[in-house]
Short mmCIF file of C-alpha atoms in Angstrom, two decimals:
data_model
loop_
_atom_site.label_atom_id
_atom_site.label_comp_id
_atom_site.label_asym_id
_atom_site.label_seq_id
_atom_site.Cartn_x
_atom_site.Cartn_y
_atom_site.Cartn_z
CA MET A 532 15.24 -2.19 37.55
CA ASN A 533 14.71 -5.74 38.48
CA GLU A 534 12.60 -7.83 36.26
CA ILE A 535 9.54 -9.27 37.73
CA SER A 536 8.81 -12.94 37.09
CA ILE A 537 5.92 -14.23 34.96
CA GLU A 538 4.26 -15.51 38.12
CA GLN A 539 4.64 -12.22 40.06
CA GLN A 540 3.20 -10.38 37.05
CA LYS A 541 0.10 -12.55 37.18
CA GLN A 542 -0.24 -11.98 41.02
CA LEU A 543 0.14 -8.23 40.57
CA LEU A 544 -2.46 -8.10 37.78
CA VAL A 545 -4.94 -10.17 39.77
CA SER A 546 -4.48 -7.84 42.76
CA VAL A 547 -5.24 -4.91 40.29
CA ALA A 548 -8.39 -6.72 39.15
CA THR A 549 -9.71 -7.76 42.52
CA ASP A 550 -8.52 -4.96 44.79
CA ARG A 551 -7.82 -2.07 42.42
CA ASP A 552 -4.40 -2.23 44.07
CA LYS A 553 -2.48 0.79 43.00
CA THR A 554 0.86 -0.43 44.28
CA ALA A 555 0.54 -3.54 42.19
CA PHE A 556 -0.41 -1.51 39.15
CA ALA A 557 2.52 0.87 39.71
CA ALA A 558 4.87 -2.15 39.57
CA ILE A 559 3.31 -3.41 36.30
CA PHE A 560 3.42 0.16 34.94
CA SER A 561 7.12 0.71 35.61
CA HIS A 562 7.84 -2.69 34.07
CA PHE A 563 6.03 -2.10 30.81
CA ALA A 564 5.87 1.67 30.24
CA PRO A 565 9.47 2.18 29.07
CA LYS A 566 9.20 -0.91 26.79
CA ILE A 567 5.89 0.31 25.25
CA ARG A 568 7.43 3.75 24.72
CA SER A 569 10.31 2.14 22.84
CA TYR A 570 7.92 0.02 20.77
CA GLY A 571 5.86 3.22 20.04
CA LEU A 572 8.94 5.18 19.00
CA LYS A 573 9.84 2.38 16.55
CA HIS A 574 6.34 2.00 15.07
CA LEU A 575 4.91 5.55 15.40
CA LYS A 576 8.16 7.55 15.05
CA GLN A 577 7.05 10.44 17.20
CA GLU A 578 7.59 10.92 20.95
CA ALA A 579 4.05 12.28 21.45
CA ASN A 580 2.46 9.29 19.74
CA ALA A 581 4.69 6.88 21.69
CA MET A 582 3.56 8.45 24.97
CA GLU A 583 -0.08 8.29 23.80
CA LEU A 584 0.39 4.57 23.09
CA VAL A 585 1.85 4.04 26.67
CA GLN A 586 -1.08 5.94 28.14
CA GLU A 587 -3.81 4.16 26.09
CA THR A 588 -2.32 0.72 26.70
CA MET A 589 -1.76 1.11 30.47
CA LEU A 590 -5.18 2.65 30.90
CA THR A 591 -6.76 -0.33 29.26
CA VAL A 592 -4.74 -2.66 31.49
CA TRP A 593 -5.94 -0.73 34.57
CA ARG A 594 -9.59 -0.80 33.35
CA LYS A 595 -9.80 -4.27 31.91
CA ALA A 596 -7.59 -6.12 34.37
CA HIS A 597 -10.75 -8.15 35.50
CA LEU A 598 -10.90 -9.53 31.93
CA PHE A 599 -7.41 -11.02 32.11
CA HIS A 600 -7.49 -14.89 32.43
CA PRO A 601 -4.43 -15.98 34.39
CA GLU A 602 -4.95 -19.55 33.41
CA LYS A 603 -4.72 -18.74 29.63
CA GLY A 604 -1.33 -17.05 29.28
CA ALA A 605 1.15 -14.61 30.53
CA VAL A 606 0.54 -11.00 31.41
CA SER A 607 3.22 -9.96 28.90
CA THR A 608 1.26 -11.57 26.03
CA TRP A 609 -1.93 -9.86 27.16
CA VAL A 610 -0.29 -6.42 27.42
CA TYR A 611 1.35 -7.08 24.01
CA THR A 612 -2.03 -7.63 22.32
CA ILE A 613 -3.51 -4.47 23.87
CA MET A 614 -0.55 -2.42 22.78
CA ARG A 615 -0.67 -3.95 19.24
CA ASN A 616 -4.44 -3.10 18.99
CA GLN A 617 -3.91 0.41 20.17
CA CYS A 618 -0.98 0.91 17.84
CA PHE A 619 -2.99 -0.50 14.83
CA ASP A 620 -5.84 2.06 15.58
CA ILE A 621 -3.42 5.07 16.19
CA LEU A 622 -1.71 4.26 12.83
CA ARG A 623 -5.02 4.05 10.96
CA LYS A 624 -6.37 7.26 12.46
CA ARG A 625 -3.34 8.96 11.25
CA GLN A 626 -3.87 7.76 7.66
CA ALA A 627 -7.66 7.75 7.46
CA THR A 628 -10.26 10.50 7.83
CA LYS A 629 -12.49 8.24 9.79
CA GLU A 630 -12.29 7.84 13.56
CA ASP A 631 -13.36 4.17 13.70
CA ASN A 632 -11.45 1.70 15.79
CA TYR A 633 -11.41 -1.70 14.15
CA SER A 634 -8.81 -3.57 16.23
CA ASP A 635 -11.15 -4.90 18.81
CA ASP A 636 -13.24 -6.61 16.07
CA ILE A 637 -10.07 -7.94 14.39
CA TRP A 638 -8.41 -9.23 17.52
CA PRO A 639 -11.01 -9.77 20.28
CA ILE A 640 -8.78 -9.89 23.31
CA PHE A 641 -11.31 -9.27 26.03
CA GLU A 642 -13.32 -12.33 26.26
CA GLN A 643 -16.18 -12.57 28.63
CA LYS A 644 -15.71 -14.58 31.71
CA LEU A 645 -19.01 -16.31 31.17
CA VAL A 646 -19.74 -19.90 30.82
CA THR A 647 -21.26 -19.88 27.39
CA THR A 648 -22.55 -22.81 25.44
CA SER A 649 -19.78 -22.63 22.95
CA GLU A 650 -19.13 -25.23 20.19
CA ASP A 651 -15.41 -24.99 20.79
CA PRO A 652 -14.43 -28.19 22.65
CA SER A 653 -11.29 -26.68 24.14
CA ASN A 654 -13.33 -23.87 25.73
CA GLU A 655 -15.91 -26.32 27.03
CA GLN A 656 -13.13 -28.46 28.44
CA LEU A 657 -11.57 -25.46 30.19
CA ASN A 658 -14.92 -24.31 31.46
CA GLY A 659 -15.71 -27.86 32.58
CA GLU A 660 -12.27 -28.06 34.41
CA LEU A 661 -12.86 -24.72 36.05
CA VAL A 662 -16.31 -25.58 37.16
CA THR A 663 -15.00 -28.79 38.62
CA LEU A 664 -12.15 -26.97 40.31
CA ILE A 665 -14.43 -24.27 41.68
CA ALA A 666 -16.51 -26.99 43.26
CA THR A 667 -13.55 -28.03 45.40
CA LEU A 668 -13.50 -24.62 47.19
CA PRO A 669 -15.04 -23.93 50.49
CA LYS A 670 -18.67 -22.98 50.07
CA ASN A 671 -18.18 -19.29 51.04
CA GLN A 672 -15.40 -18.84 48.37
CA GLN A 673 -17.36 -20.94 45.76
CA VAL A 674 -20.29 -18.61 45.84
CA VAL A 675 -18.15 -15.49 45.43
CA VAL A 676 -15.94 -16.92 42.73
CA LYS A 677 -18.93 -18.27 40.68
CA GLU A 678 -20.87 -15.02 40.90
CA ILE A 679 -18.01 -12.62 40.04
CA TYR A 680 -15.80 -14.72 37.98
CA LEU A 681 -18.37 -16.65 36.00
CA ASN A 682 -21.50 -14.48 36.16
CA GLN A 683 -19.70 -11.12 36.12
CA ARG A 684 -21.52 -9.70 39.09
CA SER A 685 -19.90 -6.53 40.57
CA HIS A 686 -18.29 -6.82 44.02
CA GLN A 687 -20.86 -4.30 45.43
CA GLU A 688 -23.92 -6.09 43.89
CA LEU A 689 -22.83 -9.34 45.46
CA ALA A 690 -21.94 -7.81 48.78
CA ASP A 691 -25.38 -6.35 48.93
CA GLN A 692 -27.04 -9.62 48.03
CA LEU A 693 -25.08 -11.61 50.59
CA GLY A 694 -25.36 -8.89 53.26
CA LEU A 695 -21.53 -8.75 53.69
CA PRO A 696 -19.00 -5.92 53.53
CA VAL A 697 -17.36 -5.48 50.16
CA GLY A 698 -13.94 -6.14 51.83
CA THR A 699 -15.07 -9.62 52.76
CA VAL A 700 -16.29 -10.36 49.32
CA LYS A 701 -13.00 -9.25 47.87
CA SER A 702 -10.93 -11.30 50.35
CA ARG A 703 -12.99 -14.45 49.70
CA LEU A 704 -12.54 -13.94 46.03
CA ARG A 705 -8.86 -13.57 46.34
CA LEU A 706 -8.49 -16.67 48.53
CA GLY A 707 -10.58 -18.64 46.04
CA LEU A 708 -8.67 -17.40 43.06
CA GLN A 709 -5.33 -18.15 44.74
CA LYS A 710 -6.46 -21.79 45.33
CA LEU A 711 -7.66 -22.17 41.78
CA ARG A 712 -4.35 -20.87 40.50
CA LEU A 713 -2.43 -23.30 42.61
CA HIS A 714 -4.63 -26.12 41.37
CA LEU A 715 -4.09 -25.11 37.65
CA GLU A 716 -0.33 -24.73 38.19
CA ASN A 717 -0.12 -28.22 39.77
CA ASP A 718 -2.05 -29.59 36.83
CA ASP A 719 0.59 -28.05 34.51
CA ALA A 720 3.33 -29.84 36.30
CA TYR A 721 2.20 -33.24 35.10
CA MET B 1267 -28.10 -24.01 2.38
CA PRO B 1268 -27.18 -27.68 2.42
CA THR B 1269 -23.45 -28.39 2.49
CA ASN B 1270 -21.84 -31.69 2.80
CA ASN B 1271 -20.42 -32.33 6.25
CA ILE B 1272 -17.11 -33.55 4.93
CA SER B 1273 -15.93 -30.19 3.69
CA PHE B 1274 -12.63 -29.04 5.19
CA ILE B 1275 -10.84 -25.66 4.80
CA LYS B 1276 -7.84 -26.47 2.64
CA HIS B 1277 -6.59 -22.96 1.87
CA HIS B 1278 -5.01 -20.99 4.72
CA PRO B 1279 -2.97 -17.82 4.92
CA SER B 1280 0.73 -18.58 4.85
CA LYS B 1281 2.60 -18.63 8.14
CA GLN B 1282 4.34 -15.45 7.25
CA LEU B 1283 1.08 -13.63 6.60
CA LEU B 1284 -0.28 -14.97 9.96
CA GLU B 1285 2.78 -13.64 11.74
CA GLN B 1286 2.42 -10.20 10.12
CA HIS B 1287 -1.26 -10.28 11.17
CA ILE B 1288 -0.32 -11.02 14.78
CA GLU B 1289 2.25 -8.24 14.70
CA GLY B 1290 -0.52 -5.81 13.57
CA LYS B 1291 1.49 -5.04 10.38
CA LEU B 1292 -1.08 -5.78 7.70
CA PRO B 1293 -3.34 -3.11 6.23
CA LEU B 1294 -6.94 -3.16 7.33
CA SER B 1295 -8.20 -4.83 4.22
CA MET B 1296 -5.90 -7.83 4.71
CA ALA B 1297 -6.20 -7.86 8.53
CA LEU B 1298 -9.92 -8.28 8.19
CA ALA B 1299 -9.50 -11.22 5.77
CA VAL B 1300 -6.96 -13.07 7.98
CA ALA B 1301 -9.04 -12.33 11.19
CA ALA B 1302 -12.26 -13.66 9.47
CA HIS B 1303 -10.45 -16.74 8.25
CA ILE B 1304 -9.11 -17.43 11.75
CA GLU B 1305 -12.66 -17.16 13.10
CA LEU B 1306 -13.81 -19.83 10.71
CA CYS B 1307 -10.80 -22.08 10.97
CA PRO B 1308 -9.90 -24.07 14.16
CA HIS B 1309 -6.53 -24.97 12.74
CA CYS B 1310 -5.44 -21.30 12.35
CA GLN B 1311 -7.00 -20.48 15.73
CA GLN B 1312 -4.61 -22.86 17.29
CA LEU B 1313 -1.68 -21.57 15.35
CA GLU B 1314 -2.47 -17.98 16.32
CA ALA B 1315 -2.66 -19.06 20.08
CA GLN B 1316 0.76 -20.59 19.70
CA LEU B 1317 2.46 -17.88 17.79
CA THR B 1318 1.08 -14.86 19.74
CA PRO B 1319 3.07 -15.47 22.96
CA GLN B 1320 6.31 -16.10 20.86
CA ILE B 1321 5.81 -12.88 18.88
CA ALA B 1322 5.02 -10.98 22.09
CA ASN B 1323 8.18 -12.24 23.81
CA ALA B 1324 10.32 -11.44 20.85
CA SER B 1325 8.90 -8.00 20.58
CA TRP B 1326 9.41 -7.21 24.28
CA ALA B 1327 12.94 -8.43 24.01
CA GLN B 1328 13.61 -6.01 21.15
CA SER B 1329 12.01 -3.12 23.14
CA LYS B 1330 15.29 -2.50 24.89
CA VAL B 1331 15.26 0.93 26.42
CA ALA B 1332 18.04 2.90 24.75
CA GLN B 1333 20.51 4.85 26.75
CA ARG B 1334 19.38 8.49 26.88
CA ASP B 1335 20.83 11.60 28.18
CA LEU B 1336 20.06 12.37 31.82
CA GLU B 1337 17.84 15.43 31.00
CA GLN B 1338 15.57 13.42 28.73
CA ASP B 1339 15.43 10.60 31.20
CA ILE B 1340 14.15 13.01 33.84
CA ASN B 1341 11.50 14.33 31.50
CA VAL B 1342 10.31 10.87 30.49
CA ASP B 1343 10.21 9.75 34.14
CA ALA B 1344 8.18 12.86 35.04
CA CYS B 1345 5.71 12.07 32.26
CA PHE B 1346 5.42 8.44 33.40
CA SER B 1347 4.71 9.60 37.01
CA ALA B 1348 1.95 11.97 36.01
CA MET B 1349 0.54 9.33 33.64
CA LEU B 1350 0.53 6.71 36.39
CA SER B 1351 -1.45 8.77 38.75
CA ASP B 1352 -3.86 9.93 36.07
CA ILE B 1353 -4.57 6.33 35.25
CA THR B 1354 -5.13 5.13 38.85
CA GLU B 1355 -7.20 8.16 39.64
CA SER B 1356 -9.44 7.71 36.65
CA SER B 1357 -12.89 6.47 37.08
CA ASP B 1358 -13.32 2.78 36.84
CA ASP B 1359 -14.69 1.10 33.78
CA ASN B 1360 -18.00 -0.24 35.05
CA THR B 1361 -19.28 -1.34 31.68
CA SER B 1362 -19.36 -5.00 31.60
CA TYR B 1363 -17.88 -6.17 28.31
CA HIS B 1364 -20.16 -7.68 25.80
CA GLU B 1365 -19.18 -9.15 22.52
CA SER B 1366 -20.79 -7.18 19.80
CA GLU B 1367 -23.67 -8.92 17.94
CA PRO B 1368 -22.42 -10.40 14.72
CA LEU B 1369 -23.63 -8.47 11.69
CA ALA B 1370 -26.34 -10.09 9.55
CA ILE B 1371 -26.67 -8.80 6.06
CA GLU B 1372 -29.20 -9.40 3.33
CA CYS B 1373 -28.40 -9.82 -0.31
CA LYS B 1374 -30.65 -11.17 -3.03
CA GLY B 1375 -33.20 -12.44 -0.53
CA MET B 1376 -30.61 -14.39 1.36
CA THR B 1377 -29.43 -13.53 4.95
CA TYR B 1378 -25.82 -14.13 5.95
CA THR B 1379 -24.15 -13.63 9.26
CA LEU B 1380 -20.74 -12.06 8.76
CA PRO B 1381 -17.65 -12.89 10.84
CA ARG B 1382 -17.07 -10.62 13.82
CA ALA B 1383 -14.21 -8.78 12.00
CA PHE B 1384 -16.81 -7.12 9.76
CA THR B 1385 -19.02 -5.84 12.67
CA LYS B 1386 -18.55 -2.22 11.82
CA PHE B 1387 -19.52 -2.46 8.14
CA HIS B 1388 -23.29 -2.34 8.37
CA GLN B 1389 -23.78 0.32 5.73
CA LEU B 1390 -23.48 -1.60 2.53
CA ASN B 1391 -24.42 -0.34 -0.87
CA TRP B 1392 -24.88 -3.28 -3.28
CA ARG B 1393 -24.43 -2.88 -6.97
CA ASN B 1394 -25.94 -5.61 -9.08
CA LEU B 1395 -25.11 -6.94 -12.48
CA GLY B 1396 -26.97 -10.14 -13.34
CA LYS B 1397 -26.11 -12.76 -10.79
CA ILE B 1398 -23.19 -10.70 -9.43
CA SER B 1399 -23.65 -8.28 -6.52
CA ARG B 1400 -20.87 -6.21 -4.96
CA ALA B 1401 -20.59 -3.99 -1.91
CA ARG B 1402 -17.43 -1.97 -1.65
CA LEU B 1403 -15.91 -1.48 1.83
CA PRO B 1404 -14.80 2.01 2.58
CA PHE B 1405 -11.03 1.62 3.17
CA GLU B 1406 -8.62 4.29 2.13
CA GLU B 1407 -5.81 2.17 0.81
CA ALA B 1408 -4.60 3.69 -2.53
CA GLU B 1409 -5.34 1.29 -5.27
CA VAL B 1410 -6.46 -1.59 -3.00
CA ARG B 1411 -10.18 -2.39 -3.32
CA SER B 1412 -12.07 -4.49 -0.84
CA SER B 1413 -15.62 -5.83 -1.41
CA LEU B 1414 -18.18 -8.23 -0.39
CA LEU B 1415 -19.07 -10.15 -3.53
CA HIS B 1416 -22.28 -12.24 -3.80
CA ILE B 1417 -22.78 -14.62 -6.72
CA GLY B 1418 -26.27 -16.04 -7.10
CA LYS B 1419 -27.20 -19.65 -7.80
CA GLY B 1420 -25.62 -20.86 -11.05
CA GLY B 1421 -23.57 -17.75 -11.42
CA THR B 1422 -20.15 -17.54 -13.05
CA ILE B 1423 -17.37 -14.91 -13.38
CA PRO B 1424 -15.89 -15.04 -16.85
CA THR B 1425 -12.28 -16.28 -17.17
CA HIS B 1426 -9.82 -13.70 -16.05
CA THR B 1427 -6.27 -13.28 -14.81
CA HIS B 1428 -4.82 -10.71 -12.38
CA LYS B 1429 -2.43 -7.95 -12.95
CA GLY B 1430 -1.87 -7.63 -9.24
CA TYR B 1431 -3.08 -9.87 -6.47
CA GLU B 1432 -6.55 -11.08 -5.74
CA LEU B 1433 -7.59 -12.55 -2.38
CA THR B 1434 -10.88 -14.37 -2.04
CA LEU B 1435 -12.12 -15.37 1.38
CA LEU B 1436 -15.24 -17.61 0.95
CA LEU B 1437 -17.65 -16.63 3.66
CA ALA B 1438 -20.67 -18.72 2.84
CA GLY B 1439 -21.79 -21.21 0.20
CA ASP B 1440 -19.28 -22.77 -2.13
CA PHE B 1441 -17.78 -22.29 -5.56
CA GLU B 1442 -15.33 -23.98 -7.82
CA ASP B 1443 -12.77 -23.09 -10.50
CA GLU B 1444 -10.25 -24.74 -12.73
CA ASN B 1445 -8.09 -25.41 -9.56
CA GLY B 1446 -10.65 -27.02 -7.24
CA HIS B 1447 -13.71 -26.75 -5.09
CA TYR B 1448 -13.83 -24.31 -2.18
CA VAL B 1449 -15.82 -24.18 1.08
CA ALA B 1450 -16.59 -21.47 3.60
CA GLY B 1451 -13.36 -20.28 5.26
CA ASP B 1452 -11.05 -21.04 2.31
CA PHE B 1453 -8.53 -18.24 1.89
CA ILE B 1454 -7.39 -18.06 -1.73
CA LEU B 1455 -4.59 -15.69 -2.56
CA LEU B 1456 -3.69 -15.52 -6.23
CA ASP B 1457 -1.06 -13.22 -7.97
CA GLU B 1458 -0.38 -12.44 -11.56
CA SER B 1459 1.71 -15.61 -12.01
CA HIS B 1460 -1.39 -17.85 -11.90
CA SER B 1461 -3.23 -18.71 -15.15
CA GLY B 1462 -6.78 -17.50 -15.76
CA HIS B 1463 -9.61 -18.95 -13.72
CA SER B 1464 -13.38 -18.67 -13.87
CA PRO B 1465 -15.21 -19.23 -10.62
CA LYS B 1466 -18.66 -20.83 -10.74
CA THR B 1467 -21.16 -21.46 -8.00
CA SER B 1468 -24.05 -23.86 -8.15
CA GLU B 1469 -25.74 -22.93 -4.86
CA GLY B 1470 -24.55 -19.36 -4.65
CA CYS B 1471 -21.87 -17.89 -2.49
CA LEU B 1472 -20.68 -14.86 -0.54
CA CYS B 1473 -17.03 -13.84 -0.62
CA TYR B 1474 -14.84 -11.07 0.73
CA THR B 1475 -12.38 -10.01 -1.88
CA VAL B 1476 -9.24 -7.79 -1.82
CA SER B 1477 -7.34 -6.81 -4.96
CA ASN B 1478 -4.97 -4.12 -6.06
CA ALA B 1479 -5.63 -4.10 -9.85
CA PRO B 1480 -8.63 -4.65 -12.03
CA LEU B 1481 -9.32 -8.14 -13.28
CA HIS B 1482 -8.08 -8.79 -16.69
CA PHE B 1483 -10.60 -10.70 -18.84
CA THR B 1484 -9.19 -13.15 -21.29
CA GLN B 1485 -12.18 -14.11 -23.23
CA GLY B 1486 -12.61 -11.33 -25.71
CA VAL B 1487 -13.26 -7.78 -24.52
CA SER B 1488 -16.93 -7.09 -24.82
CA GLN B 1489 -18.80 -4.24 -23.15
CA LEU B 1490 -20.29 -6.75 -20.86
CA PHE B 1491 -16.92 -7.99 -19.57
CA ASN B 1492 -15.67 -4.57 -19.09
CA SER B 1493 -18.73 -3.60 -17.05
CA ILE B 1494 -18.36 -6.84 -15.02
CA GLY B 1495 -14.74 -5.89 -14.46
CA LYS B 1496 -15.78 -2.50 -13.11
CA VAL B 1497 -18.36 -4.02 -10.83
CA ILE B 1498 -16.01 -6.64 -9.46
CA TYR B 1499 -12.90 -4.61 -8.86
#
């Protein structure tokens, strides 16, 4: 199978997040599933557990795709952290009598896409940069990106509020995010 | 409580420990300690952010898919296809993600907000002995004991050594021993090779401790020390 580039992986995952694009998800799935199975066999020893790890990890990727920050790192790193957390919890459940999952408290990998007043200057800087970048988008796209990306409104909620079809909201969001990504990548080039 | 503003975290987990933490290889007791330290320490946050992509890439590179016989290949592929359609047909996760509220605990009339890593441990049973209070965390890790340890203002732990290792993560307040003065976030890992120490706190402190053997008191063995030893370990 051909490897997909880092950039292609990001585009695929963003399509999964914004459009629930099953074809894009299938591409991500075929890339990672055999690798996760192999990691699972190594760490969990049994075929059934390895398959459980593939399923739990990929289900989380499908469900939490909207919490992936393309500007913060590679898809492969994000998927790795999800797999590591699942594996940690599966191993502990096997050893312990309790059914608690601790991994998400130990490694919080799904950050909210909210502008919060944080005391971490790097976050503020990033948020500041993003807000400045978002302000360069056409008004239509600005509204959609801000509401969905920063204020976590659902596509449907926003569509109802603006009196637009959901498809229109999604395509504006996609266009806006594409522009933001291009900007961020150009910034990286300096 | 007043702390001077020029207090820096000086004691960090080793790079090796941090790498094992990122790989998910540490037992829960130690993973909690490293995670809580990272939360309190900007330096280690940065280090974790740098190391994680490296470790992820190295791990994917190792996950080479082994050559298998054809029959098994067909089975695995069939499993994968079924799994893929199950996932994409599953209902969407409409719950918006919220970070869990950090856990605030009370001990000896003081309120402390614990690092996020401790969120699930809200049922704490404190045992008190003088100025020392201890709440054991319910991990099932053989001889390893993990506790929250509170020492009230002016409290001291008598001089002791360690037969195994003793990790102390200072969560709030400050304390000092023969080797120096410690501030919130300091991650102090001692093994049996170090000479005895006796931590003292003037303003009171809250620590998370992990150890795999009882403390060994070196100043005479009185009933008192033995009972302190039982409370602390």
